[in-house]
Amino acid sequence: QVQFVESGGGLVQPGGSLRLSCLASGGAFFKLYVMDWYRQAPGKQRELVASITSSGSTNYGDSVKGRFTISRDNFKNTVYLQLNSVKPEDTAVYYCKGTLPTGWNAWGQGTQVTVSS
């Protein structure tokens, strides 16, 4: 059974950068997964931040376009989210989610990102 584990969160100043990682372990066929990054701020609904398909096509939420970049390394079973020019409103718990073509999916446990001076 695959498990997704996020890392790389922390405290960053406004305008700074951070790179999140999501490692898939305990399963196979990582390259087949559509990988998503979501985030959830206190008192708000979880929102989709970015997606990357098995072929490498990407999609971004309007609030992060031009600032965040999603990428994947299928040899390392890892998906990344590069956060640039961060704003206080980017503060949230960031989750990765993997979905197979069958529809089966799994979530990571989340990593906290706090943007503050």
CSV table of N, CA, C and O in Angstrom, one decimal:
chain,number,residue,atom,x,y,z
A,1,GLN,N,0.9,-1.2,0.0
A,1,GLN,CA,0.0,0.0,0.0
A,1,GLN,C,0.9,1.2,0.0
A,1,GLN,O,1.7,1.4,0.9
A,2,VAL,N,0.7,2.1,-1.0
A,2,VAL,CA,1.5,3.3,-1.1
A,2,VAL,C,1.2,4.3,0.0
A,2,VAL,O,0.0,4.4,0.5
A,3,GLN,N,2.2,5.0,0.5
A,3,GLN,CA,2.0,6.1,1.4
A,3,GLN,C,2.7,7.3,0.9
A,3,GLN,O,3.8,7.2,0.3
A,4,PHE,N,2.1,8.4,1.1
A,4,PHE,CA,2.7,9.7,0.7
A,4,PHE,C,3.1,10.5,1.9
A,4,PHE,O,2.3,10.6,2.9
A,5,VAL,N,4.3,11.0,1.9
A,5,VAL,CA,4.9,11.7,3.1
A,5,VAL,C,5.4,13.0,2.6
A,5,VAL,O,6.4,13.0,1.8
A,6,GLU,N,4.8,14.1,3.1
A,6,GLU,CA,5.3,15.4,2.7
A,6,GLU,C,6.4,15.9,3.7
A,6,GLU,O,6.5,15.5,4.8
A,7,SER,N,7.2,16.8,3.1
A,7,SER,CA,8.3,17.4,4.0
A,7,SER,C,8.6,18.7,3.3
A,7,SER,O,8.2,19.1,2.2
A,8,GLY,N,9.4,19.5,4.1
A,8,GLY,CA,9.9,20.8,3.6
A,8,GLY,C,9.2,22.0,4.0
A,8,GLY,O,9.6,23.2,3.7
A,9,GLY,N,8.1,21.8,4.8
A,9,GLY,CA,7.4,23.0,5.3
A,9,GLY,C,8.2,23.7,6.4
A,9,GLY,O,9.2,23.3,6.9
A,10,GLY,N,7.7,24.9,6.8
A,10,GLY,CA,8.4,25.7,7.8
A,10,GLY,C,7.9,27.1,7.8
A,10,GLY,O,6.9,27.5,7.1
A,11,LEU,N,8.7,28.0,8.4
A,11,LEU,CA,8.4,29.4,8.5
A,11,LEU,C,9.3,30.1,7.4
A,11,LEU,O,10.5,29.9,7.3
A,12,VAL,N,8.6,31.0,6.7
A,12,VAL,CA,9.3,31.7,5.6
A,12,VAL,C,8.8,33.1,5.6
A,12,VAL,O,7.6,33.4,5.9
A,13,GLN,N,9.6,34.1,5.3
A,13,GLN,CA,9.2,35.5,5.3
A,13,GLN,C,8.5,35.8,4.0
A,13,GLN,O,8.7,35.1,2.9
A,14,PRO,N,7.6,36.8,4.0
A,14,PRO,CA,7.0,37.2,2.8
A,14,PRO,C,8.0,37.5,1.7
A,14,PRO,O,9.0,38.2,2.0
A,15,GLY,N,7.7,37.1,0.5
A,15,GLY,CA,8.6,37.3,-0.6
A,15,GLY,C,9.6,36.2,-0.8
A,15,GLY,O,10.4,36.1,-1.8
A,16,GLY,N,9.7,35.3,0.2
A,16,GLY,CA,10.7,34.2,0.2
A,16,GLY,C,10.3,33.0,-0.6
A,16,GLY,O,9.2,33.0,-1.3
A,17,SER,N,11.1,31.9,-0.5
A,17,SER,CA,10.8,30.7,-1.2
A,17,SER,C,11.0,29.5,-0.3
A,17,SER,O,11.6,29.5,0.7
A,18,LEU,N,10.3,28.4,-0.8
A,18,LEU,CA,10.3,27.2,0.0
A,18,LEU,C,10.0,26.1,-1.0
A,18,LEU,O,9.3,26.3,-2.0
A,19,ARG,N,10.6,24.9,-0.8
A,19,ARG,CA,10.3,23.8,-1.7
A,19,ARG,C,9.7,22.6,-0.8
A,19,ARG,O,10.4,22.1,0.1
A,20,LEU,N,8.6,22.2,-1.2
A,20,LEU,CA,7.9,21.1,-0.5
A,20,LEU,C,8.2,19.8,-1.4
A,20,LEU,O,8.3,19.8,-2.6
A,21,SER,N,8.3,18.7,-0.7
A,21,SER,CA,8.5,17.4,-1.3
A,21,SER,C,7.4,16.4,-0.8
A,21,SER,O,6.9,16.5,0.3
A,22,CYS,N,7.0,15.5,-1.7
A,22,CYS,CA,6.1,14.4,-1.3
A,22,CYS,C,6.6,13.1,-1.9
A,22,CYS,O,6.7,12.9,-3.1
A,23,LEU,N,7.0,12.3,-1.0
A,23,LEU,CA,7.6,11.0,-1.3
A,23,LEU,C,6.6,9.9,-1.3
A,23,LEU,O,5.9,9.7,-0.2
A,24,ALA,N,6.5,9.1,-2.3
A,24,ALA,CA,5.7,7.9,-2.3
A,24,ALA,C,6.5,6.7,-2.0
A,24,ALA,O,7.5,6.4,-2.6
A,25,SER,N,6.0,6.0,-1.0
A,25,SER,CA,6.7,4.8,-0.5
A,25,SER,C,5.8,3.6,-0.3
A,25,SER,O,4.6,3.8,-0.1
A,26,GLY,N,6.3,2.4,-0.5
A,26,GLY,CA,5.5,1.2,-0.2
A,26,GLY,C,4.6,0.8,-1.3
A,26,GLY,O,3.8,-0.1,-1.2
A,27,GLY,N,4.8,1.3,-2.5
A,27,GLY,CA,3.9,1.0,-3.6
A,27,GLY,C,4.7,1.0,-4.9
A,27,GLY,O,5.9,1.4,-4.9
A,28,ALA,N,4.0,0.7,-6.0
A,28,ALA,CA,4.7,0.7,-7.3
A,28,ALA,C,3.9,1.7,-8.2
A,28,ALA,O,2.9,2.2,-7.9
A,29,PHE,N,4.5,1.8,-9.4
A,29,PHE,CA,3.8,2.5,-10.5
A,29,PHE,C,3.6,4.0,-10.1
A,29,PHE,O,2.5,4.6,-10.5
A,30,PHE,N,4.5,4.6,-9.4
A,30,PHE,CA,4.4,6.1,-9.1
A,30,PHE,C,4.1,6.9,-10.4
A,30,PHE,O,3.4,7.8,-10.4
A,31,LYS,N,4.8,6.5,-11.5
A,31,LYS,CA,4.7,7.3,-12.7
A,31,LYS,C,3.3,7.3,-13.2
A,31,LYS,O,3.0,8.2,-14.1
A,32,LEU,N,2.4,6.4,-12.8
A,32,LEU,CA,1.0,6.4,-13.3
A,32,LEU,C,0.1,7.4,-12.5
A,32,LEU,O,-1.0,7.7,-13.0
A,33,TYR,N,0.6,7.8,-11.4
A,33,TYR,CA,-0.3,8.7,-10.5
A,33,TYR,C,-0.4,10.1,-11.1
A,33,TYR,O,0.6,10.7,-11.5
A,34,VAL,N,-1.6,10.6,-11.0
A,34,VAL,CA,-1.8,12.1,-11.1
A,34,VAL,C,-1.5,12.6,-9.7
A,34,VAL,O,-2.1,12.1,-8.7
A,35,MET,N,-0.6,13.5,-9.6
A,35,MET,CA,-0.3,14.1,-8.3
A,35,MET,C,-0.8,15.5,-8.1
A,35,MET,O,-0.6,16.3,-9.0
A,36,ASP,N,-1.4,15.7,-7.0
A,36,ASP,CA,-1.9,17.0,-6.6
A,36,ASP,C,-1.3,17.6,-5.4
A,36,ASP,O,-1.0,16.8,-4.4
A,37,TRP,N,-1.2,18.9,-5.3
A,37,TRP,CA,-0.9,19.6,-4.0
A,37,TRP,C,-2.2,20.4,-3.7
A,37,TRP,O,-2.7,21.1,-4.5
A,38,TYR,N,-2.7,20.2,-2.4
A,38,TYR,CA,-3.8,20.9,-1.9
A,38,TYR,C,-3.2,21.7,-0.7
A,38,TYR,O,-2.2,21.4,-0.1
A,39,ARG,N,-4.0,22.7,-0.3
A,39,ARG,CA,-3.7,23.4,1.0
A,39,ARG,C,-5.0,23.7,1.7
A,39,ARG,O,-6.1,23.8,1.1
A,40,GLN,N,-4.9,23.8,3.0
A,40,GLN,CA,-6.0,24.2,3.9
A,40,GLN,C,-5.6,25.1,5.0
A,40,GLN,O,-4.7,24.8,5.8
A,41,ALA,N,-6.1,26.3,4.9
A,41,ALA,CA,-5.8,27.3,5.9
A,41,ALA,C,-6.9,27.2,7.0
A,41,ALA,O,-8.0,26.7,6.8
A,42,PRO,N,-6.6,27.7,8.2
A,42,PRO,CA,-7.5,27.6,9.3
A,42,PRO,C,-8.9,28.3,9.0
A,42,PRO,O,-8.9,29.4,8.5
A,43,GLY,N,-9.9,27.6,9.2
A,43,GLY,CA,-11.3,28.1,9.0
A,43,GLY,C,-11.7,28.1,7.5
A,43,GLY,O,-12.7,28.6,7.2
A,44,LYS,N,-10.8,27.6,6.6
A,44,LYS,CA,-11.1,27.6,5.2
A,44,LYS,C,-11.2,26.2,4.6
A,44,LYS,O,-10.7,25.2,5.2
A,45,GLN,N,-11.8,26.0,3.5
A,45,GLN,CA,-11.9,24.7,2.8
A,45,GLN,C,-10.6,24.4,2.2
A,45,GLN,O,-9.8,25.3,1.8
A,46,ARG,N,-10.4,23.1,2.0
A,46,ARG,CA,-9.2,22.6,1.3
A,46,ARG,C,-9.3,23.0,-0.1
A,46,ARG,O,-10.3,22.9,-0.7
A,47,GLU,N,-8.2,23.6,-0.7
A,47,GLU,CA,-8.2,24.0,-2.1
A,47,GLU,C,-7.1,23.4,-2.9
A,47,GLU,O,-6.0,23.1,-2.3
A,48,LEU,N,-7.4,23.2,-4.1
A,48,LEU,CA,-6.4,22.6,-5.0
A,48,LEU,C,-5.4,23.7,-5.4
A,48,LEU,O,-5.8,24.7,-5.9
A,49,VAL,N,-4.1,23.4,-5.2
A,49,VAL,CA,-3.0,24.4,-5.5
A,49,VAL,C,-2.4,24.1,-6.9
A,49,VAL,O,-2.3,25.0,-7.7
A,50,ALA,N,-2.1,22.8,-7.1
A,50,ALA,CA,-1.4,22.4,-8.4
A,50,ALA,C,-1.6,21.0,-8.6
A,50,ALA,O,-1.7,20.2,-7.7
A,51,SER,N,-1.5,20.6,-9.9
A,51,SER,CA,-1.6,19.2,-10.3
A,51,SER,C,-0.6,18.9,-11.4
A,51,SER,O,-0.2,19.8,-12.2
A,52,ILE,N,-0.1,17.6,-11.5
A,52,ILE,CA,0.7,17.2,-12.5
A,52,ILE,C,0.3,15.8,-12.9
A,52,ILE,O,0.1,14.9,-12.1
A,53,THR,N,0.2,15.6,-14.2
A,53,THR,CA,-0.3,14.3,-14.7
A,53,THR,C,0.9,13.4,-14.9
A,53,THR,O,2.1,13.7,-14.7
A,54,SER,N,0.6,12.1,-15.3
A,54,SER,CA,1.7,11.1,-15.5
A,54,SER,C,2.6,11.6,-16.7
A,54,SER,O,3.7,11.2,-16.7
A,55,SER,N,2.0,12.3,-17.6
A,55,SER,CA,2.8,12.8,-18.8
A,55,SER,C,3.5,14.1,-18.5
A,55,SER,O,4.2,14.6,-19.4
A,56,GLY,N,3.3,14.7,-17.3
A,56,GLY,CA,4.0,15.9,-17.0
A,56,GLY,C,3.2,17.2,-17.2
A,56,GLY,O,3.7,18.3,-17.0
A,57,SER,N,1.9,17.1,-17.6
A,57,SER,CA,1.1,18.3,-17.8
A,57,SER,C,0.7,18.9,-16.5
A,57,SER,O,0.5,18.1,-15.5
A,58,THR,N,0.8,20.2,-16.4
A,58,THR,CA,0.5,20.8,-15.1
A,58,THR,C,-0.7,21.8,-15.1
A,58,THR,O,-1.1,22.3,-16.2
A,59,ASN,N,-1.2,22.0,-14.0
A,59,ASN,CA,-2.3,22.9,-13.8
A,59,ASN,C,-2.2,23.6,-12.4
A,59,ASN,O,-1.8,23.0,-11.5
A,60,TYR,N,-2.6,24.9,-12.4
A,60,TYR,CA,-2.4,25.6,-11.1
A,60,TYR,C,-3.7,26.4,-10.8
A,60,TYR,O,-4.5,26.8,-11.6
A,61,GLY,N,-3.9,26.6,-9.5
A,61,GLY,CA,-4.9,27.4,-9.0
A,61,GLY,C,-4.6,28.9,-9.3
A,61,GLY,O,-3.4,29.3,-9.4
A,62,ASP,N,-5.6,29.7,-9.5
A,62,ASP,CA,-5.4,31.1,-9.9
A,62,ASP,C,-4.6,31.9,-8.9
A,62,ASP,O,-3.8,32.7,-9.3
A,63,SER,N,-4.7,31.5,-7.6
A,63,SER,CA,-4.0,32.3,-6.6
A,63,SER,C,-2.5,32.1,-6.6
A,63,SER,O,-1.8,32.8,-6.0
A,64,VAL,N,-2.0,31.0,-7.2
A,64,VAL,CA,-0.6,30.7,-7.2
A,64,VAL,C,0.1,30.7,-8.6
A,64,VAL,O,1.3,30.5,-8.7
A,65,LYS,N,-0.7,30.9,-9.6
A,65,LYS,CA,-0.1,30.9,-11.0
A,65,LYS,C,1.0,32.0,-11.1
A,65,LYS,O,0.8,33.1,-10.6
A,66,GLY,N,2.1,31.5,-11.6
A,66,GLY,CA,3.2,32.4,-11.8
A,66,GLY,C,4.2,32.5,-10.6
A,66,GLY,O,5.2,33.1,-10.7
A,67,ARG,N,3.7,31.9,-9.5
A,67,ARG,CA,4.6,31.9,-8.3
A,67,ARG,C,5.0,30.5,-7.8
A,67,ARG,O,6.1,30.3,-7.3
A,68,PHE,N,4.1,29.5,-8.0
A,68,PHE,CA,4.4,28.1,-7.6
A,68,PHE,C,4.6,27.3,-8.8
A,68,PHE,O,4.1,27.5,-9.9
A,69,THR,N,5.5,26.2,-8.6
A,69,THR,CA,5.8,25.3,-9.7
A,69,THR,C,5.7,23.9,-9.2
A,69,THR,O,6.4,23.6,-8.2
A,70,ILE,N,5.0,23.0,-9.8
A,70,ILE,CA,4.9,21.6,-9.5
A,70,ILE,C,5.8,20.8,-10.5
A,70,ILE,O,5.8,21.2,-11.7
A,71,SER,N,6.4,19.8,-9.9
A,71,SER,CA,7.3,19.0,-10.8
A,71,SER,C,7.3,17.6,-10.2
A,71,SER,O,6.9,17.4,-9.0
A,72,ARG,N,7.8,16.6,-10.9
A,72,ARG,CA,7.9,15.3,-10.4
A,72,ARG,C,9.2,14.6,-10.9
A,72,ARG,O,9.7,14.9,-12.0
A,73,ASP,N,9.7,13.7,-10.1
A,73,ASP,CA,10.9,12.9,-10.4
A,73,ASP,C,10.4,11.4,-10.2
A,73,ASP,O,10.4,11.0,-9.1
A,74,ASN,N,10.1,10.8,-11.3
A,74,ASN,CA,9.6,9.4,-11.2
A,74,ASN,C,10.6,8.4,-10.8
A,74,ASN,O,10.3,7.3,-10.3
A,75,PHE,N,11.9,8.7,-10.9
A,75,PHE,CA,13.0,7.8,-10.5
A,75,PHE,C,13.1,7.9,-9.0
A,75,PHE,O,13.5,6.9,-8.3
A,76,LYS,N,12.7,9.0,-8.4
A,76,LYS,CA,12.8,9.2,-6.9
A,76,LYS,C,11.4,9.1,-6.3
A,76,LYS,O,11.3,9.3,-5.1
A,77,ASN,N,10.4,8.8,-7.1
A,77,ASN,CA,9.0,8.6,-6.5
A,77,ASN,C,8.6,9.8,-5.7
A,77,ASN,O,8.0,9.7,-4.7
A,78,THR,N,8.9,11.0,-6.3
A,78,THR,CA,8.7,12.2,-5.5
A,78,THR,C,8.1,13.3,-6.4
A,78,THR,O,8.5,13.4,-7.6
A,79,VAL,N,7.2,14.1,-5.8
A,79,VAL,CA,6.6,15.2,-6.5
A,79,VAL,C,7.0,16.4,-5.6
A,79,VAL,O,7.1,16.3,-4.4
A,80,TYR,N,7.3,17.6,-6.3
A,80,TYR,CA,7.7,18.8,-5.6
A,80,TYR,C,6.8,19.9,-5.8
A,80,TYR,O,6.0,19.9,-6.8
A,81,LEU,N,6.8,20.9,-4.9
A,81,LEU,CA,6.1,22.1,-5.1
A,81,LEU,C,7.0,23.2,-4.7
A,81,LEU,O,7.4,23.3,-3.5
A,82,GLN,N,7.5,24.0,-5.7
A,82,GLN,CA,8.3,25.1,-5.4
A,82,GLN,C,7.5,26.4,-5.2
A,82,GLN,O,6.7,26.7,-6.0
A,83,LEU,N,7.6,27.0,-4.0
A,83,LEU,CA,6.9,28.2,-3.6
A,83,LEU,C,7.8,29.4,-3.7
A,83,LEU,O,8.8,29.4,-3.0
A,84,ASN,N,7.5,30.3,-4.6
A,84,ASN,CA,8.2,31.5,-4.7
A,84,ASN,C,7.3,32.7,-4.4
A,84,ASN,O,6.1,32.6,-4.6
A,85,SER,N,8.0,33.8,-4.1
A,85,SER,CA,7.2,35.1,-3.8
A,85,SER,C,6.0,34.8,-2.9
A,85,SER,O,4.9,35.3,-3.2
A,86,VAL,N,6.3,34.1,-1.8
A,86,VAL,CA,5.2,33.7,-0.9
A,86,VAL,C,4.5,34.9,-0.2
A,86,VAL,O,5.2,36.0,0.0
A,87,LYS,N,3.3,34.8,0.1
A,87,LYS,CA,2.5,35.8,0.7
A,87,LYS,C,1.9,35.3,2.0
A,87,LYS,O,1.8,34.1,2.2
A,88,PRO,N,1.5,36.1,3.0
A,88,PRO,CA,0.9,35.6,4.2
A,88,PRO,C,-0.3,34.7,3.9
A,88,PRO,O,-0.5,33.8,4.7
A,89,GLU,N,-1.0,35.0,2.9
A,89,GLU,CA,-2.2,34.2,2.6
A,89,GLU,C,-1.9,32.8,2.1
A,89,GLU,O,-2.8,32.0,1.8
A,90,ASP,N,-0.6,32.6,1.8
A,90,ASP,CA,-0.2,31.2,1.5
A,90,ASP,C,0.0,30.3,2.7
A,90,ASP,O,0.2,29.1,2.6
A,91,THR,N,-0.1,30.9,3.9
A,91,THR,CA,0.0,30.1,5.1
A,91,THR,C,-1.1,29.1,5.2
A,91,THR,O,-2.3,29.4,5.0
A,92,ALA,N,-0.7,27.8,5.3
A,92,ALA,CA,-1.7,26.7,5.3
A,92,ALA,C,-0.9,25.4,5.6
A,92,ALA,O,0.3,25.4,5.6
A,93,VAL,N,-1.7,24.3,5.8
A,93,VAL,CA,-1.2,23.0,5.8
A,93,VAL,C,-1.3,22.5,4.3
A,93,VAL,O,-2.3,22.6,3.7
A,94,TYR,N,-0.2,22.1,3.8
A,94,TYR,CA,-0.1,21.6,2.4
A,94,TYR,C,-0.1,20.1,2.4
A,94,TYR,O,0.7,19.4,3.1
A,95,TYR,N,-1.0,19.5,1.5
A,95,TYR,CA,-1.1,18.1,1.4
A,95,TYR,C,-0.9,17.6,0.0
A,95,TYR,O,-1.2,18.3,-1.0
A,96,CYS,N,-0.3,16.5,-0.2
A,96,CYS,CA,-0.2,15.9,-1.5
A,96,CYS,C,-1.2,14.7,-1.6
A,96,CYS,O,-1.6,14.1,-0.6
A,97,LYS,N,-1.6,14.5,-2.8
A,97,LYS,CA,-2.6,13.5,-3.1
A,97,LYS,C,-2.2,12.8,-4.4
A,97,LYS,O,-1.9,13.4,-5.3
A,98,GLY,N,-2.3,11.5,-4.4
A,98,GLY,CA,-2.0,10.7,-5.6
A,98,GLY,C,-3.2,9.9,-6.0
A,98,GLY,O,-3.9,9.3,-5.2
A,99,THR,N,-3.5,10.0,-7.3
A,99,THR,CA,-4.7,9.3,-7.9
A,99,THR,C,-4.2,8.4,-9.0
A,99,THR,O,-3.6,8.9,-10.0
A,100,LEU,N,-4.6,7.1,-9.0
A,100,LEU,CA,-4.4,6.2,-10.1
A,100,LEU,C,-5.4,6.3,-11.1
A,100,LEU,O,-6.5,6.8,-10.9
A,101,PRO,N,-5.2,5.8,-12.4
A,101,PRO,CA,-6.2,5.9,-13.4
A,101,PRO,C,-7.5,5.1,-13.0
A,101,PRO,O,-8.6,5.4,-13.5
A,102,THR,N,-7.4,4.2,-12.1
A,102,THR,CA,-8.6,3.5,-11.6
A,102,THR,C,-9.5,4.4,-10.7
A,102,THR,O,-10.6,4.0,-10.4
A,103,GLY,N,-8.9,5.5,-10.2
A,103,GLY,CA,-9.7,6.3,-9.3
A,103,GLY,C,-9.2,6.2,-7.9
A,103,GLY,O,-9.6,7.0,-7.0
A,104,TRP,N,-8.5,5.1,-7.6
A,104,TRP,CA,-8.0,5.0,-6.2
A,104,TRP,C,-7.1,6.1,-5.9
A,104,TRP,O,-6.3,6.5,-6.7
A,105,ASN,N,-7.2,6.6,-4.6
A,105,ASN,CA,-6.3,7.7,-4.3
A,105,ASN,C,-5.9,7.7,-2.8
A,105,ASN,O,-6.5,6.9,-2.0
A,106,ALA,N,-4.9,8.4,-2.5
A,106,ALA,CA,-4.4,8.5,-1.1
A,106,ALA,C,-3.8,9.8,-0.8
A,106,ALA,O,-3.3,10.5,-1.8
A,107,TRP,N,-3.9,10.2,0.4
A,107,TRP,CA,-3.4,11.5,0.8
A,107,TRP,C,-2.2,11.4,1.8
A,107,TRP,O,-2.1,10.4,2.5
A,108,GLY,N,-1.3,12.4,1.8
A,108,GLY,CA,-0.3,12.5,2.8
A,108,GLY,C,-0.9,13.1,4.1
A,108,GLY,O,-2.0,13.5,4.1
A,109,GLN,N,0.0,13.2,5.1
A,109,GLN,CA,-0.4,13.8,6.4
A,109,GLN,C,-0.4,15.3,6.5
A,109,GLN,O,-0.9,15.9,7.4
A,110,GLY,N,0.3,15.9,5.5
A,110,GLY,CA,0.4,17.3,5.5
A,110,GLY,C,1.7,17.9,6.1
A,110,GLY,O,2.3,17.3,6.9
A,111,THR,N,2.0,19.1,5.6
A,111,THR,CA,3.2,19.8,6.1
A,111,THR,C,2.8,21.3,6.3
A,111,THR,O,2.2,21.9,5.3
A,112,GLN,N,3.1,21.9,7.4
A,112,GLN,CA,2.7,23.3,7.7
A,112,GLN,C,3.7,24.3,7.0
A,112,GLN,O,4.9,24.2,7.1
A,113,VAL,N,3.1,25.3,6.3
A,113,VAL,CA,3.8,26.4,5.8
A,113,VAL,C,3.3,27.6,6.4
A,113,VAL,O,2.1,27.9,6.4
A,114,THR,N,4.1,28.4,7.0
A,114,THR,CA,3.7,29.7,7.7
A,114,THR,C,4.6,30.8,7.1
A,114,THR,O,5.8,30.8,7.0
A,115,VAL,N,3.9,31.8,6.5
A,115,VAL,CA,4.5,33.0,5.9
A,115,VAL,C,4.3,34.1,6.9
A,115,VAL,O,3.2,34.6,7.0
A,116,SER,N,5.4,34.6,7.4
A,116,SER,CA,5.3,35.7,8.4
A,116,SER,C,6.7,36.3,8.6
A,116,SER,O,7.7,35.7,8.4
A,117,SER,N,6.6,37.6,8.9
A,117,SER,CA,7.9,38.3,9.1
A,117,SER,C,8.2,38.3,10.6
A,117,SER,O,9.2,38.9,11.1
